Amino acid sequence: MQRPTIFVLNGPNLNLLGQREPEIYGSATLADIGAMLAERADQLGVTVDMRQSNHEGQLVDWLHEAQATGAKAVLLNAGAYTHTSIALLDAIRAISVPVIEVHLSDPATRETFRHHSYVALGAVDQVAGLGPQSYLVALDKAAAL
C-alpha cells in the first residue's frame, strides 16, 4: 500500500535558511529541515514532498497539484507571501486538502505588518515560533488528520 503524501511547500527566501538572519530563523538549512522531516515521516508512515519557490504562482500551482494528486495535507511556510497573498488564500480555499501554516519564527511577536496572515484565513491550523521544530509539530498534526 502506498504511503500518504504530505506536501511541504516553502516560499520566498527560505532557500537562504542557515544564512539569512540566523538570529531570527536559526542556523538550520532547508536541507536540514528536509532531512528531519523525512526521518519523522518514515516513523509516521507518510511521505513528504518538500519544495521551495520564490514565486507566488509556483506555490499556487503546487497547491493545485496537491489536490490533483490526492495529497493527505500540505504544510505551507509561505514566507512573506503569508502577509500579502490573496492568491494563496484563494488557492487554499479552492482545494479540499487541509493546509497547515508553518513559521520558524512567531510572526505575532515581530513587525506589525507580519501580524496579519492571509494563509491563516484558509488553513486548518498554524504552528509558529518553534524554529525547525515547527515543521515537525506540523507534520505530526498533518499525519494525524
mmCIF file of C-alpha atoms in Angstrom:
data_model
loop_
_atom_site.group_PDB
_atom_site.id
_atom_site.type_symbol
_atom_site.label_atom_id
_atom_site.label_comp_id
_atom_site.label_asym_id
_atom_site.label_seq_id
_atom_site.Cartn_x
_atom_site.Cartn_y
_atom_site.Cartn_z
ATOM 1 C CA MET A 1 0.000 0.000 0.000
ATOM 2 C CA GLN A 2 1.289 3.433 -0.938
ATOM 3 C CA ARG A 3 2.045 5.856 1.886
ATOM 4 C CA PRO A 4 0.023 9.066 2.037
ATOM 5 C CA THR A 5 1.908 12.106 0.765
ATOM 6 C CA ILE A 6 2.208 15.384 2.622
ATOM 7 C CA PHE A 7 3.422 18.338 0.571
ATOM 8 C CA VAL A 8 5.794 20.722 2.360
ATOM 9 C CA LEU A 9 5.791 23.995 0.450
ATOM 10 C CA ASN A 10 8.239 26.770 1.230
ATOM 11 C CA GLY A 11 8.040 30.281 -0.104
ATOM 12 C CA PRO A 12 10.393 33.153 -0.816
ATOM 13 C CA ASN A 13 13.837 33.386 0.734
ATOM 14 C CA LEU A 14 13.555 30.071 2.566
ATOM 15 C CA ASN A 15 16.238 28.744 0.227
ATOM 16 C CA LEU A 16 18.593 31.019 2.230
ATOM 17 C CA LEU A 17 17.897 29.445 5.623
ATOM 18 C CA GLY A 18 21.079 28.997 7.609
ATOM 19 C CA GLN A 19 22.484 32.200 6.085
ATOM 20 C CA ARG A 20 19.554 34.598 6.328
ATOM 21 C CA GLU A 21 19.127 36.389 9.667
ATOM 22 C CA PRO A 22 20.155 33.411 11.819
ATOM 23 C CA GLU A 23 19.242 35.389 14.943
ATOM 24 C CA ILE A 24 15.603 35.117 13.770
ATOM 25 C CA TYR A 25 15.491 31.924 11.690
ATOM 26 C CA GLY A 26 18.302 29.856 13.235
ATOM 27 C CA SER A 27 21.217 28.060 11.628
ATOM 28 C CA ALA A 28 19.366 25.066 10.148
ATOM 29 C CA THR A 29 19.202 24.996 6.364
ATOM 30 C CA LEU A 30 16.139 23.972 4.392
ATOM 31 C CA ALA A 31 18.001 20.730 3.573
ATOM 32 C CA ASP A 32 18.482 20.126 7.314
ATOM 33 C CA ILE A 33 14.757 20.596 7.886
ATOM 34 C CA GLY A 34 14.003 18.302 4.945
ATOM 35 C CA ALA A 35 16.172 15.564 6.450
ATOM 36 C CA MET A 36 14.411 15.911 9.817
ATOM 37 C CA LEU A 37 11.035 15.715 8.099
ATOM 38 C CA ALA A 38 11.990 12.656 6.043
ATOM 39 C CA GLU A 39 13.055 10.816 9.195
ATOM 40 C CA ARG A 40 9.847 11.750 11.060
ATOM 41 C CA ALA A 41 7.708 10.942 8.018
ATOM 42 C CA ASP A 42 9.176 7.448 7.912
ATOM 43 C CA GLN A 43 8.240 6.979 11.588
ATOM 44 C CA LEU A 44 4.712 8.242 10.872
ATOM 45 C CA GLY A 45 4.188 6.103 7.780
ATOM 46 C CA VAL A 46 3.839 9.039 5.393
ATOM 47 C CA THR A 47 5.935 10.521 2.591
ATOM 48 C CA VAL A 48 6.952 14.170 2.401
ATOM 49 C CA ASP A 49 7.285 16.011 -0.873
ATOM 50 C CA MET A 50 9.276 19.124 0.045
ATOM 51 C CA ARG A 51 9.608 22.048 -2.358
ATOM 52 C CA GLN A 52 10.683 25.691 -2.326
ATOM 53 C CA SER A 53 9.983 28.572 -4.686
ATOM 54 C CA ASN A 54 10.452 32.304 -4.605
ATOM 55 C CA HIS A 55 7.482 32.662 -6.967
ATOM 56 C CA GLU A 56 3.905 33.051 -5.774
ATOM 57 C CA GLY A 57 2.344 31.419 -8.838
ATOM 58 C CA GLN A 58 4.504 28.329 -8.412
ATOM 59 C CA LEU A 59 3.191 27.912 -4.866
ATOM 60 C CA VAL A 60 -0.376 28.249 -6.188
ATOM 61 C CA ASP A 61 0.344 25.598 -8.826
ATOM 62 C CA TRP A 62 1.741 23.240 -6.175
ATOM 63 C CA LEU A 63 -1.359 23.683 -4.000
ATOM 64 C CA HIS A 64 -3.449 22.697 -7.017
ATOM 65 C CA GLU A 65 -1.128 19.731 -7.611
ATOM 66 C CA ALA A 66 -1.614 18.597 -4.008
ATOM 67 C CA GLN A 67 -5.338 18.405 -4.735
ATOM 68 C CA ALA A 68 -4.894 16.721 -8.121
ATOM 69 C CA THR A 69 -2.582 14.027 -6.744
ATOM 70 C CA GLY A 70 -4.616 13.262 -3.630
ATOM 71 C CA ALA A 71 -2.151 14.559 -1.049
ATOM 72 C CA LYS A 72 -3.150 13.973 2.565
ATOM 73 C CA ALA A 73 -2.192 17.512 3.624
ATOM 74 C CA VAL A 74 0.029 20.483 2.877
ATOM 75 C CA LEU A 75 2.435 22.193 5.251
ATOM 76 C CA LEU A 76 2.860 25.736 3.943
ATOM 77 C CA ASN A 77 5.509 28.205 5.001
ATOM 78 C CA ALA A 78 4.586 30.972 2.604
ATOM 79 C CA GLY A 79 7.253 33.327 3.941
ATOM 80 C CA ALA A 80 6.382 36.958 3.261
ATOM 81 C CA TYR A 81 3.506 35.881 0.999
ATOM 82 C CA THR A 82 1.735 34.924 4.239
ATOM 83 C CA HIS A 83 1.013 38.603 4.784
ATOM 84 C CA THR A 84 0.293 39.676 1.211
ATOM 85 C CA SER A 85 -1.080 36.880 -0.943
ATOM 86 C CA ILE A 86 -4.784 36.705 -1.554
ATOM 87 C CA ALA A 87 -3.875 34.360 -4.433
ATOM 88 C CA LEU A 88 -2.522 31.801 -1.947
ATOM 89 C CA LEU A 89 -5.607 32.196 0.230
ATOM 90 C CA ASP A 90 -7.840 31.618 -2.797
ATOM 91 C CA ALA A 91 -5.806 28.524 -3.777
ATOM 92 C CA ILE A 92 -6.074 27.118 -0.249
ATOM 93 C CA ARG A 93 -9.828 27.681 -0.272
ATOM 94 C CA ALA A 94 -10.118 26.142 -3.754
ATOM 95 C CA ILE A 95 -8.759 22.764 -2.655
ATOM 96 C CA SER A 96 -10.088 20.228 -0.181
ATOM 97 C CA VAL A 97 -6.622 19.193 1.009
ATOM 98 C CA PRO A 98 -6.060 20.558 4.525
ATOM 99 C CA VAL A 99 -3.295 23.152 4.796
ATOM 100 C CA ILE A 100 -1.300 23.783 7.964
ATOM 101 C CA GLU A 101 0.531 27.114 8.128
ATOM 102 C CA VAL A 102 4.128 26.850 9.373
ATOM 103 C CA HIS A 103 6.610 29.504 10.535
ATOM 104 C CA LEU A 104 10.053 29.187 12.091
ATOM 105 C CA SER A 105 9.639 32.459 13.990
ATOM 106 C CA ASP A 106 6.454 33.781 15.555
ATOM 107 C CA PRO A 107 5.033 36.470 13.265
ATOM 108 C CA ALA A 108 2.846 37.772 16.112
ATOM 109 C CA THR A 109 5.962 38.893 18.001
ATOM 110 C CA ARG A 110 7.622 40.573 15.040
ATOM 111 C CA GLU A 111 6.937 43.684 12.962
ATOM 112 C CA THR A 112 3.321 44.834 12.865
ATOM 113 C CA PHE A 113 2.974 44.091 9.145
ATOM 114 C CA ARG A 114 3.643 40.412 9.902
ATOM 115 C CA HIS A 115 0.733 40.130 12.349
ATOM 116 C CA HIS A 116 -1.875 39.520 9.638
ATOM 117 C CA SER A 117 -1.890 36.198 7.828
ATOM 118 C CA TYR A 118 -3.966 35.616 4.718
ATOM 119 C CA VAL A 119 -2.857 31.970 4.833
ATOM 120 C CA ALA A 120 -4.420 31.573 8.293
ATOM 121 C CA LEU A 121 -7.824 32.505 6.859
ATOM 122 C CA GLY A 122 -7.812 29.244 4.890
ATOM 123 C CA ALA A 123 -5.530 26.969 6.890
ATOM 124 C CA VAL A 124 -6.866 24.381 9.340
ATOM 125 C CA ASP A 125 -4.048 25.046 11.840
ATOM 126 C CA GLN A 126 -0.872 27.047 12.411
ATOM 127 C CA VAL A 127 2.446 26.157 14.049
ATOM 128 C CA ALA A 128 4.869 29.023 14.645
ATOM 129 C CA GLY A 129 7.792 30.129 16.740
ATOM 130 C CA LEU A 130 9.450 26.774 17.372
ATOM 131 C CA GLY A 131 12.264 27.050 14.828
ATOM 132 C CA PRO A 132 12.719 23.863 12.790
ATOM 133 C CA GLN A 133 10.534 22.045 15.331
ATOM 134 C CA SER A 134 7.575 23.977 13.893
ATOM 135 C CA TYR A 135 7.786 21.741 10.830
ATOM 136 C CA LEU A 136 7.932 18.542 12.903
ATOM 137 C CA VAL A 137 4.949 19.544 15.025
ATOM 138 C CA ALA A 138 3.008 20.447 11.873
ATOM 139 C CA LEU A 139 3.950 17.115 10.259
ATOM 140 C CA ASP A 140 2.685 15.248 13.320
ATOM 141 C CA LYS A 141 -0.602 17.172 13.090
ATOM 142 C CA ALA A 142 -0.909 16.536 9.348
ATOM 143 C CA ALA A 143 -0.249 12.815 9.720
ATOM 144 C CA ALA A 144 -2.951 12.626 12.391
ATOM 145 C CA LEU A 145 -5.615 14.182 10.137
#
